[in-house]
Short mmCIF file of C-alpha atoms and ligand atoms in Angstrom, two decimals:
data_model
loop_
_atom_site.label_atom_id
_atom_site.label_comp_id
_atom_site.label_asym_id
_atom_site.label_seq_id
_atom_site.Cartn_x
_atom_site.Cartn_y
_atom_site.Cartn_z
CA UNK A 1438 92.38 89.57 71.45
CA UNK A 1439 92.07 91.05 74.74
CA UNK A 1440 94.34 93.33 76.31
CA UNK A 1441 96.88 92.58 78.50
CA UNK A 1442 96.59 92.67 81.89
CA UNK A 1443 99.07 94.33 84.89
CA UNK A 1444 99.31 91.57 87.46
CA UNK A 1445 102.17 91.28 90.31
CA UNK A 1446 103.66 87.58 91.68
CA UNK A 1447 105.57 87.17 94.77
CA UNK A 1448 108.74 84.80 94.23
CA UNK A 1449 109.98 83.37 97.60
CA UNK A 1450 112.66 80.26 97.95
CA UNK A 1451 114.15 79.05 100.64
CA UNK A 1452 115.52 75.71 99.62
CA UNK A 1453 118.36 74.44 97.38
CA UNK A 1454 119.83 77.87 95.65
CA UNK A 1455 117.42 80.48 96.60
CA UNK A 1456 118.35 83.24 95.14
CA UNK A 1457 119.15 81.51 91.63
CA UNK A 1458 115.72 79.70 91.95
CA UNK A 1459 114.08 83.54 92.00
CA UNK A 1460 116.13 84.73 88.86
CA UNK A 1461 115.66 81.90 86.75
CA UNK A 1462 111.66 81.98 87.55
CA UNK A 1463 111.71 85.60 86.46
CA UNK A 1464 112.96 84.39 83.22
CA UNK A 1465 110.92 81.59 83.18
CA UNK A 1466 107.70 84.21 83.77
CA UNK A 1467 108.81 86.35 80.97
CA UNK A 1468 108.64 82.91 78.78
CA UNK A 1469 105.06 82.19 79.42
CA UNK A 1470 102.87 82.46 76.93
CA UNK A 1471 101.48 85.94 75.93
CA UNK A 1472 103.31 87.40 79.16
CA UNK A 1473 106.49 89.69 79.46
CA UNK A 1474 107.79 90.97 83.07
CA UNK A 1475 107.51 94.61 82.85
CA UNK A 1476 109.90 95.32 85.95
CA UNK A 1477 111.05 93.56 89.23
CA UNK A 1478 112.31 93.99 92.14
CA UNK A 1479 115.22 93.71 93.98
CA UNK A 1480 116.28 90.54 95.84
CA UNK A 1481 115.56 90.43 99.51
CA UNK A 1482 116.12 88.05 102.49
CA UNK A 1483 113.90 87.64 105.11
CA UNK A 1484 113.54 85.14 108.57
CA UNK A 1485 111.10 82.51 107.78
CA UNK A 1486 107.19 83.88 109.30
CA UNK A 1487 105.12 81.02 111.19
CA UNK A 1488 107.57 78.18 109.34
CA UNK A 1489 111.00 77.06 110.07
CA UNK A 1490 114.27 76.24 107.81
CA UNK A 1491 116.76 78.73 106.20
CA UNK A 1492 116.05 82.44 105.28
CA UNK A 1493 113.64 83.13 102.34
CA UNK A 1494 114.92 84.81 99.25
CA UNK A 1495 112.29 87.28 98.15
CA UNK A 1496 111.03 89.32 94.89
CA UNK A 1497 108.13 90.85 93.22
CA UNK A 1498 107.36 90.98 89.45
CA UNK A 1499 105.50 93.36 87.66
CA UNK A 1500 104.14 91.34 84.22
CA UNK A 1501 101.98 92.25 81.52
CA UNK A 1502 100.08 89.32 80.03
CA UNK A 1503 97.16 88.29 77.93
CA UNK A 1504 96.35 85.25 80.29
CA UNK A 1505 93.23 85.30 82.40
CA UNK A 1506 94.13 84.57 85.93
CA UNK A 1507 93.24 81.14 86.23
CA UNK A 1508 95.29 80.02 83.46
CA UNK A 1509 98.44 82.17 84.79
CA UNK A 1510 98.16 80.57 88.20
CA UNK A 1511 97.95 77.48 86.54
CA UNK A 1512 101.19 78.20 84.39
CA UNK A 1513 102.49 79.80 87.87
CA UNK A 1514 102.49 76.35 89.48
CA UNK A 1515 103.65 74.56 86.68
CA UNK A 1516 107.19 76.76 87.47
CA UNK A 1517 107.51 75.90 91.06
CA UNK A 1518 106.59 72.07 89.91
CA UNK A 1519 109.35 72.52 87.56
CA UNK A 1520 111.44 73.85 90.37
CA UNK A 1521 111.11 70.93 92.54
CA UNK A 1522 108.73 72.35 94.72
CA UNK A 1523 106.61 70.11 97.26
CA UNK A 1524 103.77 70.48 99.94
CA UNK A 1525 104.83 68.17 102.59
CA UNK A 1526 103.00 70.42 105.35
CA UNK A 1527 101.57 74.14 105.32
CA UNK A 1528 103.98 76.50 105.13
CA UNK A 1529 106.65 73.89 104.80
CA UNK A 1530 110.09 75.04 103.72
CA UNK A 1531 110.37 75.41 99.69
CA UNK A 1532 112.51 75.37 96.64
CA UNK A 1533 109.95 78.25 94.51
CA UNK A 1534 106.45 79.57 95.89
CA UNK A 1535 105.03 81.85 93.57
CA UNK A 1536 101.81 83.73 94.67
CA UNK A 1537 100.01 85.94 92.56
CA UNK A 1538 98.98 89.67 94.22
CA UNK A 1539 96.99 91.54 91.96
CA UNK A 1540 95.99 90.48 88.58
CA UNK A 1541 94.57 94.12 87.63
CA UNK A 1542 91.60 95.25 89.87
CA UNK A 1543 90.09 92.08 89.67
CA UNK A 1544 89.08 90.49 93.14
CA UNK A 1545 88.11 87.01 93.01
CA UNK A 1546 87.13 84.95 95.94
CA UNK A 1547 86.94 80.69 94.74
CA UNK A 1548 88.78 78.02 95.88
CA UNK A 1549 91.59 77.61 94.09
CA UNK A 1550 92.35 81.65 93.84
CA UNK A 1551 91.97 84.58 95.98
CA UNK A 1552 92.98 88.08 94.31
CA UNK A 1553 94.11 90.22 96.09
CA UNK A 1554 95.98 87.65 97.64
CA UNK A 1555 94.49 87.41 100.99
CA UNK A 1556 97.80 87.92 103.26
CA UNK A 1557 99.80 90.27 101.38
CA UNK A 1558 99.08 93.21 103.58
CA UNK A 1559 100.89 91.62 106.39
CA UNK A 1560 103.95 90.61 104.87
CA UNK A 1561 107.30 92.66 104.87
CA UNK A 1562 108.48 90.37 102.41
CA UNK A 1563 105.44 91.21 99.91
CA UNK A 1564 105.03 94.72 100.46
CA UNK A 1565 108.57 96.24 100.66
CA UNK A 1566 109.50 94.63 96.82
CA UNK A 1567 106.10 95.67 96.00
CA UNK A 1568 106.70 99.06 96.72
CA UNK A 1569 110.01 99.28 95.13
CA UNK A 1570 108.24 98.49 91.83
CA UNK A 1571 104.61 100.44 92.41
CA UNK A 1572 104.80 102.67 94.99
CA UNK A 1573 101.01 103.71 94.81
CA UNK A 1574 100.43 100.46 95.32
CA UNK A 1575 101.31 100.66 98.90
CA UNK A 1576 99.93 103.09 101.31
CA UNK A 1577 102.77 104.47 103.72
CA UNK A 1578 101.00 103.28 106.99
CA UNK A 1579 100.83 99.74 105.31
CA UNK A 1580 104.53 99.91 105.24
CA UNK A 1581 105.15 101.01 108.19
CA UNK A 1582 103.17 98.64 110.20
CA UNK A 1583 105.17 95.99 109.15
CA UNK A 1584 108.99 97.86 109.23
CA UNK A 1585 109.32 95.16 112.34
CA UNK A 1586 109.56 92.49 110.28
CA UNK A 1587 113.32 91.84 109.65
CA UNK A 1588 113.37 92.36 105.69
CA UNK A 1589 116.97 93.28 104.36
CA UNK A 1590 118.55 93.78 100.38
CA UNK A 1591 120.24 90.81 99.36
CA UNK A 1592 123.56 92.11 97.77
P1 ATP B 1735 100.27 81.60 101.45
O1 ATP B 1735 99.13 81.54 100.46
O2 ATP B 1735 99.84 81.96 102.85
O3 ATP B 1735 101.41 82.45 100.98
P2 ATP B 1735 101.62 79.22 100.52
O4 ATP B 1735 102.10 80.10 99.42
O5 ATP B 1735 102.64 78.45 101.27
O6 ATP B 1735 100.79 80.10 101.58
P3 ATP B 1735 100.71 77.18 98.79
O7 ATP B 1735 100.85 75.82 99.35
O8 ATP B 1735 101.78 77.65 97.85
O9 ATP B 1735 100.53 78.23 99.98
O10 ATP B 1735 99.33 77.33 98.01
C1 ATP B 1735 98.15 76.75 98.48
C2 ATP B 1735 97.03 77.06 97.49
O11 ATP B 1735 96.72 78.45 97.49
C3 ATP B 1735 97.32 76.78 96.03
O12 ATP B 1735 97.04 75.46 95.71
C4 ATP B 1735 96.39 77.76 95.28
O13 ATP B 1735 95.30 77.09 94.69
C5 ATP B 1735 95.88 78.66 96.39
N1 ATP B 1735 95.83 80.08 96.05
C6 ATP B 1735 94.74 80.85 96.29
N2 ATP B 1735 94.97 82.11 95.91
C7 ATP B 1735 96.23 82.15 95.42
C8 ATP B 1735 97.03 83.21 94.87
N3 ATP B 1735 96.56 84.46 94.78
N4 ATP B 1735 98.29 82.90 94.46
C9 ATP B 1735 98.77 81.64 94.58
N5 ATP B 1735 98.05 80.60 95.09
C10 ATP B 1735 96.79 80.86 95.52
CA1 CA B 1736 103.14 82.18 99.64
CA1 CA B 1737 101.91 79.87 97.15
#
């Protein structure tokens, strides 16, 4: 069997319960097949970026699992199905997105998955949780660059 695999999602809601939506998907990651989360996060809030509706509720998981990437997306989107999530419009308002990061060092560039995922380095929202959980992850200037971005701790 191969071994597993350190990969990172991003869980963002801003729909329904929010913050409830992001806890139960980090138990419903750590029920996937031949995946456990490691660590997560804390919860965050954050203004919606180019899209409109209530704040986001934020969080990033670190998981360890034996699924190759395209089957963990796949099990990934069967969650935020579950959760009622739809695509009326891009970057429409949403009940679960999950995205996934990093799926080891693997970088893979098709059309239905981009690892890295392509826009993390921009986001507040992506990088602070990230670097609460792997700070080598993140270089310092990466942070700072987007400290604008209004980002606080949910309590
Ligand atoms: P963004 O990708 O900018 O965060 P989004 O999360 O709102 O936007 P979605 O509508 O959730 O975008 O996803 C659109 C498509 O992105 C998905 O159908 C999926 O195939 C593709 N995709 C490509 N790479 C990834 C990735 N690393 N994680 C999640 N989805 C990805
Ligand atoms: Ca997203
Ligand atoms: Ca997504």
């Amino acid at each position: 069997m191969r071994d597993p695999v350190t990969a990172y999602v991003a869980l963002g809601a801003n729909l329904g319960k929010p913050a409830q939506a992001v806890c139960d998907a980090l138990v419903q990651i750590g029920e996937l097949p031949e995946t456990k989360v490691v660590r997560h996060s804390s919860l965050y809030r954050s203004a919606p970026v180019d899209s409109s509706g209530p704040d986001y509720v934020n969080a990033v998981a670190e998981i360890a699992t034996r699924l190759d990437a395209v089957e963990l997306l796949r099990q990934l989107q069967l969650i935020e199905t579950a959760a009622g999530r739809e695509r009326p419009y891009r970057n429409a308002p949403r009940t679960l997105d999950l995205d996934l990061l990093l799926y080891g060092g693997a970088r893979i560039d098709s059309a239905r998955l981009q690892v890295p995922h392509p826009r993390m380095g921009e986001r507040a929202f992506v990088l602070v949780p990230l670097a609460e959980i792997a700070p080598g992850l993140v270089p310092p200037g990466q942070l700072d660059a987007v400290s604008g971005q209004g980002l606080t701790l949910l309590k």
